[in-house]
PDB file of C-alpha atoms in Angstrom:
ATOM      1  CA  MET P   1       0.156 -22.007  19.531  1.00 84.00           C
ATOM      2  CA  ALA P   2      -1.470 -18.582  19.608  1.00 90.00           C
ATOM      3  CA  SER P   3      -5.021 -17.589  18.733  1.00 94.00           C
ATOM      4  CA  LYS P   4      -6.886 -14.480  17.659  1.00 93.00           C
ATOM      5  CA  SER P   5     -10.631 -13.871  17.633  1.00 96.00           C
ATOM      6  CA  PHE P   6     -12.572 -11.072  15.996  1.00 94.00           C
ATOM      7  CA  VAL P   7     -16.198 -10.218  15.313  1.00 95.00           C
ATOM      8  CA  ILE P   8     -17.347  -9.702  11.721  1.00 95.00           C
ATOM      9  CA  VAL P   9     -18.383  -6.085  11.075  1.00 93.00           C
ATOM     10  CA  ASP P  10     -21.095  -4.990   8.629  1.00 93.00           C
ATOM     11  CA  ALA P  11     -18.537  -4.021   5.966  1.00 91.00           C
ATOM     12  CA  MET P  12     -17.315  -7.641   5.849  1.00 94.00           C
ATOM     13  CA  ASP P  13     -20.739  -9.271   5.676  1.00 95.00           C
ATOM     14  CA  GLY P  14     -20.750 -11.909   2.933  1.00 96.00           C
ATOM     15  CA  MET P  15     -16.975 -12.011   2.454  1.00 95.00           C
ATOM     16  CA  ARG P  16     -15.013 -15.256   2.268  1.00 96.00           C
ATOM     17  CA  ALA P  17     -13.399 -16.351   5.513  1.00 97.00           C
ATOM     18  CA  ASP P  18      -9.881 -16.265   4.078  1.00 95.00           C
ATOM     19  CA  ALA P  19     -10.341 -12.693   2.817  1.00 93.00           C
ATOM     20  CA  VAL P  20     -11.554 -11.554   6.236  1.00 95.00           C
ATOM     21  CA  ILE P  21      -8.578 -13.163   7.959  1.00 95.00           C
ATOM     22  CA  ARG P  22      -6.187 -11.374   5.600  1.00 90.00           C
ATOM     23  CA  ARG P  23      -7.706  -8.053   6.645  1.00 89.00           C
ATOM     24  CA  HIS P  24      -7.348  -8.812  10.356  1.00 91.00           C
ATOM     25  CA  MET P  25      -4.046 -10.702  10.261  1.00 90.00           C
ATOM     26  CA  PRO P  26      -1.803  -9.164   7.573  1.00 84.00           C
ATOM     27  CA  GLN P  27       1.236 -10.956   8.986  1.00 82.00           C
ATOM     28  CA  LEU P  28       0.001 -14.237   7.505  1.00 87.00           C
ATOM     29  CA  GLN P  29       1.507 -15.133   4.156  1.00 83.00           C
ATOM     30  CA  ASP P  30      -0.575 -17.080   1.628  1.00 86.00           C
ATOM     31  CA  ALA P  31       1.338 -20.234   2.570  1.00 88.00           C
ATOM     32  CA  ASP P  32       0.586 -19.617   6.258  1.00 91.00           C
ATOM     33  CA  LEU P  33      -3.103 -19.271   5.539  1.00 94.00           C
ATOM     34  CA  ARG P  34      -3.202 -22.439   3.459  1.00 94.00           C
ATOM     35  CA  LEU P  35      -1.454 -24.313   6.265  1.00 93.00           C
ATOM     36  CA  ILE P  36      -3.861 -23.013   8.899  1.00 96.00           C
ATOM     37  CA  PHE P  37      -6.913 -24.053   6.895  1.00 96.00           C
ATOM     38  CA  SER P  38      -5.394 -27.426   5.995  1.00 95.00           C
ATOM     39  CA  HIS P  39      -5.016 -28.103   9.726  1.00 94.00           C
ATOM     40  CA  ARG P  40      -8.607 -26.948  10.255  1.00 96.00           C
ATOM     41  CA  ASP P  41      -7.446 -24.250  12.657  1.00 96.00           C
ATOM     42  CA  VAL P  42     -10.137 -21.696  11.805  1.00 97.00           C
ATOM     43  CA  LYS P  43     -13.490 -21.651  13.579  1.00 97.00           C
ATOM     44  CA  LEU P  44     -16.650 -19.659  12.906  1.00 97.00           C
ATOM     45  CA  ASP P  45     -18.830 -19.393  16.001  1.00 97.00           C
ATOM     46  CA  GLY P  46     -17.000 -22.456  17.331  1.00 96.00           C
ATOM     47  CA  ALA P  47     -17.339 -24.645  14.218  1.00 97.00           C
ATOM     48  CA  ARG P  48     -14.347 -25.446  11.984  1.00 97.00           C
ATOM     49  CA  ILE P  49     -14.658 -24.006   8.482  1.00 97.00           C
ATOM     50  CA  HIS P  50     -13.071 -23.986   5.020  1.00 97.00           C
ATOM     51  CA  PRO P  51     -11.581 -20.851   3.418  1.00 96.00           C
ATOM     52  CA  ASP P  52     -14.490 -20.317   0.992  1.00 96.00           C
ATOM     53  CA  VAL P  53     -17.181 -20.134   3.698  1.00 97.00           C
ATOM     54  CA  ARG P  54     -19.058 -16.812   3.652  1.00 97.00           C
ATOM     55  CA  VAL P  55     -19.162 -14.999   6.981  1.00 97.00           C
ATOM     56  CA  HIS P  56     -21.813 -12.609   8.265  1.00 97.00           C
ATOM     57  CA  ALA P  57     -21.964  -9.588  10.552  1.00 95.00           C
ATOM     58  CA  GLY P  58     -21.966 -10.485  14.229  1.00 96.00           C
ATOM     59  CA  GLN P  59     -20.264 -13.871  13.822  1.00 97.00           C
ATOM     60  CA  THR P  60     -16.953 -14.582  15.540  1.00 97.00           C
ATOM     61  CA  VAL P  61     -13.922 -15.972  13.751  1.00 97.00           C
ATOM     62  CA  THR P  62     -11.122 -17.607  15.741  1.00 97.00           C
ATOM     63  CA  VAL P  63      -7.773 -18.386  14.132  1.00 97.00           C
ATOM     64  CA  TYR P  64      -5.134 -20.641  15.715  1.00 95.00           C
ATOM     65  CA  TYR P  65      -1.610 -20.081  14.402  1.00 92.00           C
ATOM     66  CA  MET P  66       2.051 -20.617  15.211  1.00 88.00           C
ATOM     67  CA  GLU P  67       3.671 -17.757  17.149  1.00 80.00           C
ATOM     68  CA  SER P  68       6.685 -17.974  14.845  1.00 75.00           C
ATOM     69  CA  MET P  69       4.662 -16.707  11.895  1.00 77.00           C
ATOM     70  CA  GLN P  70       5.930 -13.395  10.592  1.00 68.00           C
ATOM     71  CA  SER P  71       5.261 -10.170  12.490  1.00 70.00           C
ATOM     72  CA  PRO P  72       2.761  -7.872  10.785  1.00 71.00           C
ATOM     73  CA  LEU P  73       5.167  -4.942  11.151  1.00 89.00           C
ATOM     74  CA  GLN P  74       8.232  -5.227   8.920  1.00 93.00           C
ATOM     75  CA  ILE P  75      10.589  -2.553  10.269  1.00 96.00           C
ATOM     76  CA  VAL P  76      13.055  -1.047   7.795  1.00 97.00           C
ATOM     77  CA  TYR P  77      14.486   1.646  10.094  1.00 98.00           C
ATOM     78  CA  GLU P  78      13.660   3.045  13.521  1.00 98.00           C
ATOM     79  CA  ASP P  79      15.100   5.631  15.880  1.00 97.00           C
ATOM     80  CA  ASN P  80      13.703   7.919  18.584  1.00 97.00           C
ATOM     81  CA  ASP P  81      12.016  10.134  15.994  1.00 98.00           C
ATOM     82  CA  ILE P  82      10.668   7.925  13.212  1.00 98.00           C
ATOM     83  CA  LEU P  83       9.472   4.455  12.341  1.00 98.00           C
ATOM     84  CA  LEU P  84       9.877   3.351   8.720  1.00 98.00           C
ATOM     85  CA  VAL P  85       8.083   0.138   7.796  1.00 98.00           C
ATOM     86  CA  ASN P  86       7.472  -2.015   4.742  1.00 96.00           C
ATOM     87  CA  LYS P  87       3.693  -2.127   4.341  1.00 96.00           C
ATOM     88  CA  ARG P  88       2.201  -5.220   2.795  1.00 90.00           C
ATOM     89  CA  ALA P  89      -0.500  -4.924   0.148  1.00 91.00           C
ATOM     90  CA  GLY P  90      -4.026  -5.406   1.445  1.00 87.00           C
ATOM     91  CA  ILE P  91      -3.717  -3.468   4.699  1.00 91.00           C
ATOM     92  CA  SER P  92      -4.836   0.146   5.069  1.00 93.00           C
ATOM     93  CA  VAL P  93      -2.694   2.879   6.585  1.00 96.00           C
ATOM     94  CA  GLU P  94      -5.501   4.043   8.864  1.00 95.00           C
ATOM     95  CA  LYS P  95      -8.873   2.715   9.977  1.00 89.00           C
ATOM     96  CA  ASP P  96     -11.385   2.619   7.138  1.00 87.00           C
ATOM     97  CA  SER P  97     -14.856   1.304   6.353  1.00 80.00           C
ATOM     98  CA  GLY P  98     -13.424  -2.045   5.269  1.00 78.00           C
ATOM     99  CA  GLY P  99     -12.559  -2.996   8.844  1.00 80.00           C
ATOM    100  CA  GLY P 100      -9.630  -5.101   9.974  1.00 84.00           C
ATOM    101  CA  THR P 101      -6.214  -4.184  11.334  1.00 88.00           C
ATOM    102  CA  ASN P 102      -4.445  -1.091  10.000  1.00 92.00           C
ATOM    103  CA  MET P 103      -0.830   0.046   9.962  1.00 95.00           C
ATOM    104  CA  THR P 104      -1.370   2.922  12.401  1.00 96.00           C
ATOM    105  CA  GLU P 105      -2.733   0.530  15.034  1.00 93.00           C
ATOM    106  CA  LEU P 106       0.173  -1.860  14.503  1.00 93.00           C
ATOM    107  CA  ALA P 107       2.693   0.994  14.799  1.00 96.00           C
ATOM    108  CA  ALA P 108       1.060   2.157  18.042  1.00 95.00           C
ATOM    109  CA  GLU P 109       1.237  -1.363  19.496  1.00 91.00           C
ATOM    110  CA  HIS P 110       4.916  -1.583  18.575  1.00 93.00           C
ATOM    111  CA  VAL P 111       5.966   1.811  19.923  1.00 94.00           C
ATOM    112  CA  GLY P 112       3.784   2.012  23.026  1.00 91.00           C
ATOM    113  CA  GLY P 113       3.930   5.114  25.207  1.00 89.00           C
ATOM    114  CA  THR P 114       1.652   8.134  25.233  1.00 91.00           C
ATOM    115  CA  PHE P 115       2.354   9.478  21.720  1.00 95.00           C
ATOM    116  CA  ALA P 116       0.626   7.431  19.032  1.00 94.00           C
ATOM    117  CA  PRO P 117       2.773   7.259  15.856  1.00 97.00           C
ATOM    118  CA  VAL P 118       1.416   9.439  13.048  1.00 97.00           C
ATOM    119  CA  PRO P 119       1.655   8.384   9.379  1.00 98.00           C
ATOM    120  CA  CYS P 120       3.360  11.177   7.433  1.00 96.00           C
ATOM    121  CA  HIS P 121       1.922  10.175   4.060  1.00 95.00           C
ATOM    122  CA  ARG P 122      -0.529   7.674   2.573  1.00 92.00           C
ATOM    123  CA  LEU P 123      -0.352   4.501   0.533  1.00 95.00           C
ATOM    124  CA  ASP P 124      -3.423   2.879  -1.001  1.00 93.00           C
ATOM    125  CA  ASN P 125      -4.634  -0.320   0.610  1.00 91.00           C
ATOM    126  CA  GLN P 126      -3.320  -2.393  -2.319  1.00 93.00           C
ATOM    127  CA  THR P 127      -0.006  -0.523  -2.623  1.00 96.00           C
ATOM    128  CA  CYS P 128       2.925  -2.029  -0.754  1.00 96.00           C
ATOM    129  CA  GLY P 129       6.209  -0.517   0.327  1.00 97.00           C
ATOM    130  CA  LEU P 130       7.796   2.150   2.492  1.00 98.00           C
ATOM    131  CA  LEU P 131       5.566   3.941   4.978  1.00 98.00           C
ATOM    132  CA  LEU P 132       6.901   6.579   7.370  1.00 98.00           C
ATOM    133  CA  PHE P 133       5.600   7.337  10.875  1.00 98.00           C
ATOM    134  CA  ALA P 134       6.536  10.184  13.227  1.00 98.00           C
ATOM    135  CA  LYS P 135       7.102   9.080  16.819  1.00 98.00           C
ATOM    136  CA  ASN P 136       6.917  12.471  18.545  1.00 97.00           C
ATOM    137  CA  GLY P 137       5.483  15.925  18.049  1.00 97.00           C
ATOM    138  CA  PHE P 138       8.714  17.484  16.761  1.00 98.00           C
ATOM    139  CA  SER P 139       9.337  14.819  14.101  1.00 98.00           C
ATOM    140  CA  GLN P 140       5.678  15.024  13.087  1.00 98.00           C
ATOM    141  CA  PHE P 141       6.015  18.784  12.530  1.00 98.00           C
ATOM    142  CA  VAL P 142       9.264  18.382  10.554  1.00 98.00           C
ATOM    143  CA  LEU P 143       8.103  15.495   8.385  1.00 98.00           C
ATOM    144  CA  GLU P 144       4.736  17.042   7.598  1.00 96.00           C
ATOM    145  CA  ASP P 145       6.660  20.143   6.490  1.00 97.00           C
ATOM    146  CA  VAL P 146       8.957  17.993   4.313  1.00 97.00           C
ATOM    147  CA  PHE P 147       6.012  16.330   2.583  1.00 95.00           C
ATOM    148  CA  ARG P 148       4.133  19.608   2.186  1.00 94.00           C
ATOM    149  CA  LYS P 149       7.130  21.356   0.612  1.00 94.00           C
ATOM    150  CA  ARG P 150       8.173  18.211  -1.325  1.00 93.00           C
ATOM    151  CA  THR P 151      11.781  18.313  -0.079  1.00 96.00           C
ATOM    152  CA  LEU P 152      12.055  14.591  -0.651  1.00 96.00           C
ATOM    153  CA  GLU P 153      12.230  12.006  -3.399  1.00 95.00           C
ATOM    154  CA  LYS P 154       9.854   9.054  -3.488  1.00 95.00           C
ATOM    155  CA  ARG P 155      10.312   6.374  -6.102  1.00 97.00           C
ATOM    156  CA  TYR P 156       8.023   3.508  -6.937  1.00 98.00           C
ATOM    157  CA  THR P 157       8.395   0.246  -8.830  1.00 98.00           C
ATOM    158  CA  CYS P 158       5.469  -0.965 -10.928  1.00 98.00           C
ATOM    159  CA  LEU P 159       4.500  -3.315 -13.727  1.00 98.00           C
ATOM    160  CA  VAL P 160       2.494  -1.825 -16.585  1.00 98.00           C
ATOM    161  CA  ARG P 161       0.880  -3.135 -19.753  1.00 98.00           C
ATOM    162  CA  GLY P 162       2.885  -2.731 -22.951  1.00 98.00           C
ATOM    163  CA  THR P 163       6.190  -1.108 -23.899  1.00 98.00           C
ATOM    164  CA  MET P 164       6.901   2.506 -22.989  1.00 98.00           C
ATOM    165  CA  LYS P 165       7.769   4.811 -25.869  1.00 96.00           C
ATOM    166  CA  PRO P 166       9.999   6.586 -25.143  1.00 97.00           C
ATOM    167  CA  PRO P 167      11.570   4.294 -22.532  1.00 98.00           C
ATOM    168  CA  GLU P 168      11.892   7.206 -20.113  1.00 98.00           C
ATOM    169  CA  ALA P 169      10.214  10.591 -19.852  1.00 98.00           C
ATOM    170  CA  VAL P 170       8.695  13.265 -17.637  1.00 98.00           C
ATOM    171  CA  CYS P 171       4.961  13.491 -18.336  1.00 98.00           C
ATOM    172  CA  LYS P 172       2.664  16.400 -17.538  1.00 98.00           C
ATOM    173  CA  ALA P 173      -1.099  16.196 -17.192  1.00 98.00           C
ATOM    174  CA  TYR P 174      -4.031  17.600 -15.223  1.00 98.00           C
ATOM    175  CA  LEU P 175      -5.888  15.701 -12.518  1.00 98.00           C
ATOM    176  CA  VAL P 176      -9.379  16.200 -11.129  1.00 97.00           C
ATOM    177  CA  LYS P 177     -10.273  14.444  -7.889  1.00 95.00           C
ATOM    178  CA  ASN P 178     -13.756  13.186  -7.044  1.00 91.00           C
ATOM    179  CA  ALA P 179     -13.408  12.641  -3.303  1.00 82.00           C
ATOM    180  CA  SER P 180     -16.918  11.262  -2.825  1.00 84.00           C
ATOM    181  CA  GLU P 181     -16.218   8.426  -5.271  1.00 82.00           C
ATOM    182  CA  ALA P 182     -12.522   7.958  -4.317  1.00 86.00           C
ATOM    183  CA  HIS P 183     -11.641   8.344  -7.979  1.00 93.00           C
ATOM    184  CA  VAL P 184      -9.632  10.750 -10.128  1.00 97.00           C
ATOM    185  CA  VAL P 185      -9.681  11.691 -13.816  1.00 97.00           C
ATOM    186  CA  VAL P 186      -6.599  12.716 -15.808  1.00 98.00           C
ATOM    187  CA  TYR P 187      -6.734  15.163 -18.731  1.00 98.00           C
ATOM    188  CA  ASP P 188      -4.049  16.238 -21.177  1.00 95.00           C
ATOM    189  CA  HIS P 189      -5.246  19.848 -20.887  1.00 97.00           C
ATOM    190  CA  GLU P 190      -6.292  22.146 -18.065  1.00 97.00           C
ATOM    191  CA  VAL P 191      -9.940  21.925 -16.993  1.00 97.00           C
ATOM    192  CA  PRO P 192     -11.879  23.608 -14.160  1.00 96.00           C
ATOM    193  CA  GLY P 193     -10.785  22.251 -10.782  1.00 95.00           C
ATOM    194  CA  SER P 194      -7.769  20.413 -12.172  1.00 97.00           C
ATOM    195  CA  LYS P 195      -4.288  20.331 -10.664  1.00 97.00           C
ATOM    196  CA  VAL P 196      -1.029  19.825 -12.540  1.00 97.00           C
ATOM    197  CA  ILE P 197       0.669  16.457 -12.159  1.00 98.00           C
ATOM    198  CA  LEU P 198       4.229  15.589 -13.158  1.00 97.00           C
ATOM    199  CA  THR P 199       5.243  11.938 -13.349  1.00 98.00           C
ATOM    200  CA  GLU P 200       8.733  10.787 -14.295  1.00 98.00           C
ATOM    201  CA  TYR P 201       9.266   7.179 -15.365  1.00 98.00           C
ATOM    202  CA  ARG P 202      12.204   5.039 -16.448  1.00 98.00           C
ATOM    203  CA  THR P 203      11.932   1.575 -17.982  1.00 98.00           C
ATOM    204  CA  LEU P 204      13.904  -0.978 -15.985  1.00 98.00           C
ATOM    205  CA  SER P 205      13.074  -4.018 -18.119  1.00 98.00           C
ATOM    206  CA  CYS P 206      10.607  -5.383 -20.648  1.00 97.00           C
ATOM    207  CA  GLU P 207       8.987  -8.633 -19.562  1.00 96.00           C
ATOM    208  CA  GLY P 208       6.829 -10.049 -22.352  1.00 95.00           C
ATOM    209  CA  GLN P 209       3.634  -8.006 -22.485  1.00 97.00           C
ATOM    210  CA  LEU P 210       4.751  -6.003 -19.441  1.00 98.00           C
ATOM    211  CA  SER P 211       7.248  -3.286 -18.618  1.00 98.00           C
ATOM    212  CA  ARG P 212       8.850  -2.826 -15.228  1.00 98.00           C
ATOM    213  CA  LEU P 213       9.187   0.866 -14.406  1.00 98.00           C
ATOM    214  CA  GLU P 214      10.771   3.076 -11.802  1.00 98.00           C
ATOM    215  CA  VAL P 215       8.466   6.036 -11.236  1.00 98.00           C
ATOM    216  CA  HIS P 216       9.409   9.302  -9.555  1.00 97.00           C
ATOM    217  CA  LEU P 217       6.520  11.418  -8.285  1.00 93.00           C
ATOM    218  CA  ILE P 218       7.468  15.041  -8.881  1.00 94.00           C
ATOM    219  CA  THR P 219       4.010  16.023  -7.673  1.00 93.00           C
ATOM    220  CA  GLY P 220       2.095  13.856  -5.233  1.00 91.00           C
ATOM    221  CA  ARG P 221      -1.623  13.607  -5.996  1.00 94.00           C
ATOM    222  CA  THR P 222      -4.212  10.980  -5.130  1.00 93.00           C
ATOM    223  CA  HIS P 223      -3.828   7.861  -7.309  1.00 96.00           C
ATOM    224  CA  GLN P 224      -1.372   9.812  -9.473  1.00 97.00           C
ATOM    225  CA  ILE P 225       0.695   6.877 -10.738  1.00 98.00           C
ATOM    226  CA  ARG P 226      -2.279   4.612 -11.357  1.00 98.00           C
ATOM    227  CA  ALA P 227      -4.391   7.206 -13.146  1.00 98.00           C
ATOM    228  CA  HIS P 228      -1.561   8.855 -15.093  1.00 98.00           C
ATOM    229  CA  MET P 229      -0.117   5.605 -16.420  1.00 98.00           C
ATOM    230  CA  ALA P 230      -3.606   4.466 -17.453  1.00 98.00           C
ATOM    231  CA  ALA P 231      -4.133   7.772 -19.258  1.00 98.00           C
ATOM    232  CA  LEU P 232      -0.865   7.169 -21.114  1.00 98.00           C
ATOM    233  CA  GLY P 233      -2.233   3.810 -22.300  1.00 97.00           C
ATOM    234  CA  HIS P 234      -0.124   1.719 -19.936  1.00 98.00           C
ATOM    235  CA  PRO P 235      -2.276   0.791 -16.929  1.00 98.00           C
ATOM    236  CA  LEU P 236      -0.727  -0.941 -13.949  1.00 98.00           C
ATOM    237  CA  LEU P 237      -1.044  -4.681 -13.770  1.00 98.00           C
ATOM    238  CA  GLY P 238      -3.629  -5.626 -11.160  1.00 97.00           C
ATOM    239  CA  ASP P 239      -5.371  -2.241 -11.182  1.00 97.00           C
ATOM    240  CA  ASP P 240      -9.084  -2.932 -11.566  1.00 94.00           C
ATOM    241  CA  LEU P 241     -10.043   0.704 -10.897  1.00 95.00           C
ATOM    242  CA  TYR P 242      -8.108   2.472 -13.659  1.00 97.00           C
ATOM    243  CA  GLY P 243      -6.694  -0.484 -15.531  1.00 95.00           C
ATOM    244  CA  ASP P 244      -7.551  -3.344 -17.874  1.00 95.00           C
ATOM    245  CA  ARG P 245      -9.565  -5.993 -16.032  1.00 95.00           C
ATOM    246  CA  SER P 246      -9.383  -8.569 -18.809  1.00 96.00           C
ATOM    247  CA  PHE P 247      -5.598  -8.118 -19.003  1.00 97.00           C
ATOM    248  CA  ASN P 248      -5.396  -8.515 -15.219  1.00 97.00           C
ATOM    249  CA  ARG P 249      -7.398 -11.763 -15.376  1.00 96.00           C
ATOM    250  CA  LEU P 250      -5.190 -13.054 -18.178  1.00 95.00           C
ATOM    251  CA  HIS P 251      -2.151 -12.542 -15.936  1.00 95.00           C
ATOM    252  CA  HIS P 252      -3.883 -13.841 -12.774  1.00 94.00           C
ATOM    253  CA  ALA P 253      -3.525 -10.433 -11.140  1.00 95.00           C
ATOM    254  CA  GLN P 254      -7.099  -9.519 -10.223  1.00 89.00           C
ATOM    255  CA  GLY P 255      -6.955  -7.334  -7.117  1.00 84.00           C
ATOM    256  CA  LYS P 256      -3.157  -7.656  -6.922  1.00 92.00           C
ATOM    257  CA  LEU P 257      -1.867  -4.182  -7.681  1.00 97.00           C
ATOM    258  CA  MET P 258       1.732  -4.264  -8.882  1.00 98.00           C
ATOM    259  CA  LEU P 259       2.848  -1.025  -7.271  1.00 98.00           C
ATOM    260  CA  CYS P 260       5.515  -0.705  -4.592  1.00 98.00           C
ATOM    261  CA  ALA P 261       6.846   2.394  -2.828  1.00 98.00           C
ATOM    262  CA  SER P 262      10.411   1.202  -3.173  1.00 98.00           C
ATOM    263  CA  SER P 263      12.601   4.120  -2.037  1.00 98.00           C
ATOM    264  CA  ILE P 264      12.485   7.395  -0.153  1.00 98.00           C
ATOM    265  CA  CYS P 265      15.094  10.084   0.481  1.00 98.00           C
ATOM    266  CA  LEU P 266      14.394  13.046   2.778  1.00 97.00           C
ATOM    267  CA  ASP P 267      15.880  16.507   3.190  1.00 98.00           C
ATOM    268  CA  THR P 268      14.839  17.846   6.595  1.00 98.00           C
ATOM    269  CA  GLN P 269      17.318  20.747   6.299  1.00 97.00           C
ATOM    270  CA  GLY P 270      19.190  19.577   9.363  1.00 98.00           C
ATOM    271  CA  ARG P 271      16.207  19.292  11.666  1.00 98.00           C
ATOM    272  CA  LEU P 272      16.416  15.488  11.693  1.00 98.00           C
ATOM    273  CA  PRO P 273      20.036  15.144  10.553  1.00 98.00           C
ATOM    274  CA  GLN P 274      20.150  11.364  10.886  1.00 97.00           C
ATOM    275  CA  LEU P 275      17.723  11.163   7.951  1.00 97.00           C
ATOM    276  CA  ASP P 276      19.080  13.782   5.589  1.00 98.00           C
ATOM    277  CA  ASN P 277      20.036  12.508   2.139  1.00 96.00           C
ATOM    278  CA  ILE P 278      19.890   8.854   3.213  1.00 97.00           C
ATOM    279  CA  ILE P 279      18.234   6.655   0.596  1.00 98.00           C
ATOM    280  CA  PHE P 280      16.041   4.023   2.208  1.00 98.00           C
ATOM    281  CA  SER P 281      15.047   1.310  -0.265  1.00 98.00           C
ATOM    282  CA  ILE P 282      13.471  -2.125  -0.463  1.00 98.00           C
ATOM    283  CA  PRO P 283      13.071  -4.643  -3.292  1.00 96.00           C
ATOM    284  CA  SER P 284       9.588  -4.920  -4.766  1.00 96.00           C
ATOM    285  CA  PRO P 285       7.828  -8.239  -4.038  1.00 94.00           C
ATOM    286  CA  PHE P 286       6.815  -8.803  -7.670  1.00 96.00           C
TER     287      PHE P 286
END
């Protein structure tokens, strides 16, 4: 049996013990966490606790778990130049104020060496799916150029409220970002400071009050899918920032954003030929 200890930071003061453990140990599935608590294998400052206990800054949590439990880094593809992983929801790409483990740290632990892997794009904490890291300076330069010039296709799978009419379309709007509040606003007309966004969607299936969509980001702006779909009247299930909180509660999806970066295809123009025009894809977990 293995163990991991960590000190509670200010940002986690007052959180439930199980929520804190999820931030620090993203490899644990819900079933793993239930098993660990049922065996009373979590201690707070040396005392065994239940999952609903509130923790406070400066306290130490120790978790005992089986070494066979899933690795936090789900590798989809790796070579000497890149590392492509399947990020779980609830873990940030880089260190943030929320504390806990992040994908960049996990990638660095996996790769080792003197060059720390660099994430080439971002996914929100609650978004799952394909995340690409550069493993050396040359691949970092090439991939940052690919993302800047948009010589790639990224597609997402999501669940939204309602039925899309028409079932597929390319939608244009204007987005204004408020960086200080980590929030964006979408308008159907140009306003000062706005940037054009283009979002293409295709309905994959209708599932009761929900539609499953494949979304292609023609432009890539902050929170583009979440904000644009909400502006169209079809917010993502589980999105409490731009979406319908009462609808999320009705479907037991509070804080469980149904958005997955499900495929990526790159055109490096021959600079990383092993990647050119290869479609990397994963199934969504919802």
